[in-house]
Short mmCIF file of C-alpha atoms and ligand atoms in Angstrom, two decimals:
data_model
loop_
_atom_site.label_atom_id
_atom_site.label_comp_id
_atom_site.label_asym_id
_atom_site.label_seq_id
_atom_site.Cartn_x
_atom_site.Cartn_y
_atom_site.Cartn_z
CA UNK A 1 26.40 11.53 11.55
CA UNK A 2 28.30 11.07 8.28
CA UNK A 3 27.04 9.19 5.22
CA UNK A 4 29.72 6.50 5.47
CA UNK A 5 28.49 5.57 8.96
CA UNK A 6 25.12 4.68 7.47
CA UNK A 7 26.37 2.26 4.82
CA UNK A 8 26.31 -0.78 7.04
CA UNK A 9 22.80 -0.03 8.27
CA UNK A 10 21.52 0.46 4.72
CA UNK A 11 23.01 -2.84 3.60
CA UNK A 12 21.55 -4.67 6.56
CA UNK A 13 18.05 -3.36 5.83
CA UNK A 14 17.70 -0.53 8.34
CA UNK A 15 15.00 1.76 6.91
CA UNK A 16 15.81 4.66 9.17
CA UNK A 17 19.45 4.62 8.04
CA UNK A 18 18.29 4.64 4.41
CA UNK A 19 16.07 7.66 5.10
CA UNK A 20 18.96 9.41 6.88
CA UNK A 21 21.33 8.68 4.02
CA UNK A 22 18.90 10.22 1.52
CA UNK A 23 18.69 13.36 3.67
CA UNK A 24 22.49 13.58 3.64
CA UNK A 25 22.42 13.12 -0.14
CA UNK A 26 20.03 16.08 -0.37
CA UNK A 27 22.30 18.12 1.89
CA UNK A 28 25.39 17.17 -0.15
CA UNK A 29 27.18 16.02 2.99
CA UNK A 30 30.92 15.59 2.17
CA UNK A 31 31.16 11.83 2.75
CA UNK A 32 28.21 11.01 0.44
CA UNK A 33 30.41 10.11 -2.59
CA UNK A 34 32.45 7.72 -0.45
CA UNK A 35 29.29 6.13 0.95
CA UNK A 36 27.80 5.74 -2.52
CA UNK A 37 31.10 4.23 -3.63
CA UNK A 38 30.77 1.59 -0.91
CA UNK A 39 27.17 0.89 -1.88
CA UNK A 40 27.87 0.74 -5.59
CA UNK A 41 28.64 -2.98 -5.83
CA UNK A 42 25.26 -3.74 -4.29
CA UNK A 43 23.34 -1.78 -6.92
CA UNK A 44 22.10 -2.69 -10.39
CA UNK A 45 19.51 -5.21 -9.28
CA UNK A 46 16.29 -3.22 -8.95
CA UNK A 47 14.12 -2.35 -11.92
CA UNK A 48 13.67 1.42 -12.08
CA UNK A 49 10.35 2.73 -13.38
CA UNK A 50 9.97 6.44 -14.17
CA UNK A 51 6.55 8.09 -14.27
CA UNK A 52 5.96 11.52 -15.71
CA UNK A 53 2.92 13.51 -16.80
CA UNK A 54 0.97 16.67 -16.04
CA UNK A 55 0.03 17.59 -12.46
CA UNK A 56 -3.26 16.03 -11.42
CA UNK A 57 -3.15 13.28 -14.04
CA UNK A 58 -3.19 10.69 -11.27
CA UNK A 59 0.48 9.70 -11.10
CA UNK A 60 0.61 9.32 -7.31
CA UNK A 61 -2.66 7.40 -7.29
CA UNK A 62 -1.32 5.13 -10.01
CA UNK A 63 1.94 4.59 -8.11
CA UNK A 64 -0.05 3.60 -5.04
CA UNK A 65 -2.09 1.10 -7.08
CA UNK A 66 0.98 -0.31 -8.80
CA UNK A 67 2.64 -0.76 -5.43
CA UNK A 68 -0.33 -2.78 -4.20
CA UNK A 69 -0.11 -4.92 -7.34
CA UNK A 70 3.64 -5.47 -6.97
CA UNK A 71 3.15 -6.45 -3.34
CA UNK A 72 0.60 -9.12 -4.28
CA UNK A 73 3.31 -10.42 -6.64
CA UNK A 74 5.75 -10.52 -3.71
CA UNK A 75 7.96 -7.73 -5.04
CA UNK A 76 9.39 -5.13 -2.69
CA UNK A 77 8.96 -1.50 -3.74
CA UNK A 78 10.80 1.79 -3.31
CA UNK A 79 9.12 5.05 -4.32
CA UNK A 80 10.77 8.41 -4.91
CA UNK A 81 8.45 11.34 -5.52
CA UNK A 82 10.06 14.34 -7.22
CA UNK A 83 6.86 16.32 -7.50
CA UNK A 84 6.90 18.94 -4.77
CA UNK A 85 3.38 20.05 -5.70
CA UNK A 86 1.85 16.70 -4.81
CA UNK A 87 3.83 14.68 -2.29
CA UNK A 88 2.40 11.39 -1.09
CA UNK A 89 1.75 12.71 2.36
CA UNK A 90 -0.52 15.55 1.24
CA UNK A 91 -2.44 16.71 -1.77
CA UNK A 92 -4.21 13.47 -2.53
CA UNK A 93 -7.75 12.73 -1.47
CA UNK A 94 -8.45 11.07 1.84
CA UNK A 95 -8.86 7.68 0.16
CA UNK A 96 -5.42 7.94 -1.41
CA UNK A 97 -3.92 8.94 1.87
CA UNK A 98 -5.43 5.94 3.58
CA UNK A 99 -4.16 3.65 0.84
CA UNK A 100 -0.68 5.12 1.13
CA UNK A 101 -0.83 4.67 4.88
CA UNK A 102 -1.39 0.99 4.28
CA UNK A 103 1.89 0.95 2.43
CA UNK A 104 3.50 3.06 5.14
CA UNK A 105 2.88 0.19 7.52
CA UNK A 106 4.27 -2.31 5.02
CA UNK A 107 7.97 -2.73 5.78
CA UNK A 108 8.61 -3.91 2.23
CA UNK A 109 7.62 -0.50 0.83
CA UNK A 110 9.87 2.54 1.18
CA UNK A 111 8.44 5.95 0.25
CA UNK A 112 10.40 9.15 -0.05
CA UNK A 113 9.60 12.66 -1.33
CA UNK A 114 12.59 14.62 -2.54
CA UNK A 115 12.88 18.17 -1.25
CA UNK A 116 12.80 21.22 -3.44
CA UNK A 117 16.16 22.43 -2.18
CA UNK A 118 18.71 23.45 -4.76
CA UNK A 119 18.43 23.84 -8.49
CA UNK A 120 16.92 21.21 -10.74
CA UNK A 121 20.29 19.93 -11.92
CA UNK A 122 21.12 19.17 -8.30
CA UNK A 123 17.72 17.57 -7.85
CA UNK A 124 18.38 15.18 -10.74
CA UNK A 125 21.71 14.22 -9.20
CA UNK A 126 20.19 13.79 -5.73
CA UNK A 127 17.32 11.73 -7.14
CA UNK A 128 19.59 9.34 -8.98
CA UNK A 129 21.75 8.96 -5.85
CA UNK A 130 18.64 8.31 -3.74
CA UNK A 131 17.47 5.69 -6.23
CA UNK A 132 20.90 4.10 -6.06
CA UNK A 133 20.74 3.96 -2.27
CA UNK A 134 17.30 2.30 -2.42
CA UNK A 135 18.65 -0.14 -5.02
CA UNK A 136 21.51 -1.10 -2.69
CA UNK A 137 18.98 -1.40 0.12
CA UNK A 138 17.48 -4.20 -1.99
CA UNK A 139 14.11 -3.08 -3.34
CA UNK A 140 12.99 -5.08 -6.41
CA UNK A 141 11.10 -2.21 -8.04
CA UNK A 142 11.97 1.47 -7.66
CA UNK A 143 9.38 3.94 -8.92
CA UNK A 144 10.30 7.57 -9.56
CA UNK A 145 7.41 10.00 -9.96
CA UNK A 146 8.09 13.40 -11.50
CA UNK A 147 5.81 16.10 -12.82
CA UNK A 148 5.76 17.65 -16.27
CA UNK A 149 7.53 17.02 -19.52
CA UNK A 150 10.38 19.53 -19.66
CA UNK A 151 14.07 18.88 -20.10
CA UNK A 152 14.82 18.92 -16.38
CA UNK A 153 12.14 16.32 -15.66
CA UNK A 154 13.56 14.17 -18.42
CA UNK A 155 16.91 14.38 -16.63
CA UNK A 156 15.28 13.34 -13.39
CA UNK A 157 13.93 10.09 -14.86
CA UNK A 158 16.89 9.47 -17.11
CA UNK A 159 17.93 6.75 -14.68
CA UNK A 160 14.75 4.74 -15.30
CA UNK A 161 14.78 1.47 -17.22
CA UNK A 162 11.10 1.82 -18.12
CA UNK A 163 9.45 5.22 -18.54
CA UNK A 164 5.69 5.67 -18.30
CA UNK A 165 4.18 8.80 -19.75
CA UNK A 166 0.77 9.57 -18.27
CA UNK A 167 -1.96 11.49 -20.02
CA UNK A 168 -5.66 12.01 -19.33
CA UNK A 169 -8.74 12.32 -21.56
CA UNK A 170 -9.74 15.71 -22.90
CA UNK A 171 -7.45 18.73 -23.07
CA UNK A 172 -6.75 17.76 -26.69
CA UNK A 173 -3.98 20.28 -27.13
CA UNK A 174 -1.54 18.77 -24.70
CA UNK A 175 -0.82 16.04 -27.24
CA UNK A 176 1.44 18.73 -28.74
CA UNK A 177 3.37 18.92 -25.48
CA UNK A 178 3.81 15.18 -25.56
CA UNK A 179 5.03 15.36 -29.14
CA UNK A 180 7.60 17.99 -28.33
CA UNK A 181 9.62 16.51 -25.55
CA UNK A 182 8.37 13.24 -24.28
CA UNK A 183 7.54 10.97 -27.18
CA UNK A 184 11.14 9.82 -27.58
CA UNK A 185 11.54 8.77 -23.98
CA UNK A 186 8.21 6.97 -23.43
CA UNK A 187 8.36 3.19 -23.22
CA UNK A 188 4.70 2.90 -22.26
CA UNK A 189 1.89 5.46 -22.63
CA UNK A 190 -0.84 5.41 -20.01
CA UNK A 191 -4.16 7.17 -20.49
CA UNK A 192 -5.34 7.41 -16.90
CA UNK A 193 -8.86 8.39 -15.79
CA UNK A 194 -10.38 5.98 -18.29
CA UNK A 195 -13.68 6.57 -16.46
CA UNK A 196 -13.81 10.05 -17.99
CA UNK A 197 -15.21 10.74 -21.49
CA UNK A 198 -12.70 10.80 -24.35
CA UNK A 199 -10.27 8.17 -23.04
CA UNK A 200 -10.54 5.95 -26.11
CA UNK A 201 -10.09 8.92 -28.41
CA UNK A 202 -6.94 9.87 -26.52
CA UNK A 203 -5.57 6.36 -27.03
CA UNK A 204 -6.31 6.61 -30.76
CA UNK A 205 -4.58 10.01 -30.93
CA UNK A 206 -1.43 8.74 -29.25
CA UNK A 207 -1.36 5.66 -31.48
CA UNK A 208 -1.76 7.87 -34.55
CA UNK A 209 1.13 9.97 -33.33
CA UNK A 210 3.26 6.84 -32.84
CA UNK A 211 2.44 5.79 -36.41
CA UNK A 212 4.10 8.94 -37.73
CA UNK A 213 7.36 8.07 -35.99
CA UNK A 214 9.75 7.16 -38.82
CA UNK A 215 12.19 5.27 -36.57
CA UNK A 216 12.44 1.52 -36.89
CA UNK A 217 12.09 0.13 -33.43
CA UNK A 218 11.70 -3.29 -31.93
CA UNK A 219 9.63 -1.92 -29.03
CA UNK A 220 6.65 0.14 -30.05
CA UNK A 221 5.37 1.84 -26.90
CA UNK A 222 2.01 0.28 -25.99
CA UNK A 223 -0.80 2.69 -25.14
CA UNK A 224 -2.77 1.49 -22.12
CA UNK A 225 -5.84 2.75 -20.29
CA UNK A 226 -6.10 2.81 -16.52
CA UNK A 227 -8.50 4.00 -13.90
CA UNK A 228 -6.17 4.50 -10.96
CA UNK A 229 -9.01 5.68 -8.75
CA UNK A 230 -10.85 2.34 -8.99
CA UNK A 231 -7.81 0.19 -9.72
CA UNK A 232 -8.67 -0.81 -13.28
CA UNK A 233 -5.97 -1.76 -15.79
CA UNK A 234 -3.25 -1.90 -13.15
CA UNK A 235 -2.37 -5.58 -13.48
CA UNK A 236 -2.08 -5.13 -17.25
CA UNK A 237 0.20 -2.16 -16.74
CA UNK A 238 2.47 -4.10 -14.39
CA UNK A 239 2.52 -7.00 -16.89
CA UNK A 240 3.56 -4.58 -19.63
CA UNK A 241 6.37 -3.18 -17.46
CA UNK A 242 7.57 -6.78 -16.93
CA UNK A 243 7.41 -7.37 -20.69
CA UNK A 244 9.46 -4.23 -21.29
CA UNK A 245 12.07 -5.41 -18.79
CA UNK A 246 12.25 -8.74 -20.61
CA UNK A 247 12.64 -6.94 -23.93
CA UNK A 248 15.52 -4.86 -22.53
CA UNK A 249 17.29 -7.96 -21.24
CA UNK A 250 16.71 -10.16 -24.32
CA UNK A 251 17.71 -7.46 -26.82
CA UNK A 252 20.93 -6.68 -24.96
CA UNK A 253 19.73 -3.08 -24.51
CA UNK A 254 19.89 -3.27 -20.73
CA UNK A 255 23.56 -4.22 -20.86
CA UNK A 256 24.23 -1.60 -23.53
CA UNK A 257 22.53 1.13 -21.51
CA UNK A 258 24.51 0.04 -18.46
CA UNK A 259 27.80 0.48 -20.32
CA UNK A 260 26.73 3.86 -21.66
CA UNK A 261 25.71 5.02 -18.20
CA UNK A 262 28.95 3.84 -16.64
CA UNK A 263 30.94 5.63 -19.32
CA UNK A 264 29.10 8.91 -18.72
CA UNK A 265 29.22 8.58 -14.98
CA UNK A 266 32.96 7.95 -14.86
CA UNK A 267 33.54 10.93 -17.14
CA UNK A 268 31.42 13.20 -14.95
CA UNK A 269 33.17 12.07 -11.78
CA UNK A 270 36.64 12.48 -13.32
CA UNK A 271 35.84 15.93 -14.67
CA UNK A 272 34.53 17.01 -11.31
CA UNK A 273 37.51 15.54 -9.45
CA UNK A 274 40.13 16.98 -11.78
CA UNK A 275 38.57 20.44 -11.67
CA UNK A 276 38.22 20.43 -7.91
CA UNK A 277 41.76 19.16 -7.34
CA UNK A 278 43.22 21.59 -9.82
CA UNK A 279 41.46 24.60 -8.35
CA UNK A 280 42.31 23.47 -4.84
CA UNK A 281 45.98 23.33 -5.79
CA UNK A 282 46.02 26.68 -7.59
CA UNK A 283 44.05 28.62 -5.01
CA UNK A 284 46.28 31.13 -3.27
CA UNK A 285 49.35 30.10 -5.28
CA UNK A 286 51.39 33.29 -5.97
CA UNK A 287 52.15 32.10 -9.49
CA UNK A 288 48.41 31.74 -10.16
CA UNK A 289 47.58 35.20 -8.88
CA UNK A 290 50.45 36.71 -10.89
CA UNK A 291 49.20 34.96 -14.03
CA UNK A 292 45.70 36.38 -13.52
CA UNK A 293 47.09 39.94 -13.23
CA UNK A 294 49.13 39.41 -16.38
CA UNK A 295 46.05 38.27 -18.26
CA UNK A 296 44.18 41.33 -17.04
CA UNK A 297 46.91 43.77 -18.12
CA UNK A 298 47.33 41.96 -21.44
CA UNK A 299 50.96 40.97 -20.87
CA UNK A 300 49.89 37.33 -21.12
CA UNK A 301 46.88 35.52 -22.57
CA UNK A 302 44.52 33.06 -20.82
CA UNK A 303 45.05 30.34 -23.45
CA UNK A 304 48.80 30.02 -22.88
CA UNK A 305 48.42 30.36 -19.10
CA UNK A 306 45.80 27.60 -18.98
CA UNK A 307 48.03 25.35 -21.05
CA UNK A 308 51.02 25.95 -18.75
CA UNK A 309 49.13 25.48 -15.51
CA UNK A 310 47.38 22.30 -16.64
CA UNK A 311 50.59 20.79 -17.98
CA UNK A 312 52.28 21.50 -14.67
CA UNK A 313 49.35 20.10 -12.70
CA UNK A 314 49.21 16.91 -14.74
CA UNK A 315 52.96 16.35 -14.28
CA UNK A 316 52.58 16.80 -10.50
CA UNK A 317 49.54 14.56 -10.53
CA UNK A 318 51.42 11.85 -12.41
CA UNK A 319 54.30 12.00 -9.95
CA UNK A 320 51.90 11.68 -7.03
CA UNK A 321 50.11 8.70 -8.57
CA UNK A 322 53.45 6.98 -9.30
CA UNK A 323 54.51 7.57 -5.70
CA UNK A 324 51.35 6.07 -4.22
CA UNK A 325 51.72 3.09 -6.60
CA UNK A 326 55.27 2.54 -5.30
CA UNK A 327 54.04 2.58 -1.71
CA UNK A 328 51.43 -0.14 -2.33
N1 LIG B 401 -11.80 10.09 -12.07
C1 LIG B 401 -10.56 9.71 -11.82
N2 LIG B 401 -9.83 10.40 -10.92
C2 LIG B 401 -8.57 9.98 -10.66
C3 LIG B 401 -8.02 8.85 -11.30
N3 LIG B 401 -6.76 8.69 -10.84
C4 LIG B 401 -6.52 9.71 -9.98
N4 LIG B 401 -7.62 10.49 -9.86
C5 LIG B 401 -7.77 11.68 -9.01
O1 LIG B 401 -7.03 12.75 -9.60
C6 LIG B 401 -6.52 13.62 -8.58
C7 LIG B 401 -5.03 13.82 -8.73
O2 LIG B 401 -4.39 12.60 -8.47
P1 LIG B 401 -2.85 12.51 -8.08
O3 LIG B 401 -2.54 11.05 -8.01
O4 LIG B 401 -2.53 13.33 -6.90
O5 LIG B 401 -2.19 13.15 -9.39
P2 LIG B 401 -0.66 13.56 -9.67
O6 LIG B 401 -0.55 15.04 -9.45
O7 LIG B 401 -0.44 13.23 -11.11
O8 LIG B 401 0.21 12.76 -8.76
C8 LIG B 401 -6.91 12.97 -7.26
O9 LIG B 401 -8.06 13.59 -6.78
C9 LIG B 401 -7.19 11.53 -7.64
O10 LIG B 401 -8.11 10.90 -6.77
C10 LIG B 401 -8.84 8.11 -12.21
O11 LIG B 401 -8.43 7.11 -12.81
N5 LIG B 401 -10.10 8.58 -12.42
MG1 LIG B 402 1.74 13.21 -7.46
#
């Protein structure tokens, strides 16, 4: 089955087709770009929430609780878990598993763990494509859970409109880790496990850290406390995510981010396409092989050869485009 064959099913609300499409995205099946192209017009409606934080901080438990809250507010939810160490199906305590099973029976909730196949760059790409597919499928809220605070995790949740950074009481030193990479991207800080000693102090620490931020900003990330295990503070968290969405819309930032994203995405796709087409064309061309030998024996240099080959390719490319325009 190819990705393009699944488009219709995804748009008509077939969950199994959505799951299949995400598997093909992970496998980089050749027709995936075409399928995503067909889905594109149907995207841009869901609100994407990214959640990151150390392993064991209660992210999956929190996601489960938030999902319950969104469902009572009649919102449909998609969940993508990019934390191979703690997928929703395992890892969590029995209670969590039972709660998640409740959602598994709820047809308005779609849950997906992303595989660990491929390098992290590929995982970021696959995750954003999966989120896009779920968006086209029509979920109101799409939650992406990822572990850690490194650069690659930041890439994974780069697609999010609202980013939650989770921390837990104690372990005073990890505030440094937050400072290093994550402070800039957090829209909301959540101190989970508020039932444990030191939660209030953690909130104070994060607020103090925010006070040292010299940037002028209209949205100062709120610092909230939750107890995901017992479901405390969840409604407030969901309210705050709504408020952040409203801020993004009212300030024009959502539209601005959308433009920025589209600009980057088009550039990436064009770069990829040009490189692939160029290499496809050159591969096995006698002229190309001769040029490589000449570079190796120093009778020509790679700079001039690159210039010549690209100029020639662009001229050919232009002719081909003009021809297909004439035919239309
Ligand atoms: N005491 C306490 N435990 C919690 C809380 N939230 C989650 N946990 C527990 O912390 C452990 C890790 O939770 P999990 O959601 O898998 O963390 P993740 O790795 O960040 O996704 C589980 O045993 C949860 O039951 C909380 O608010 N309080
Ligand atoms: Mg988890």
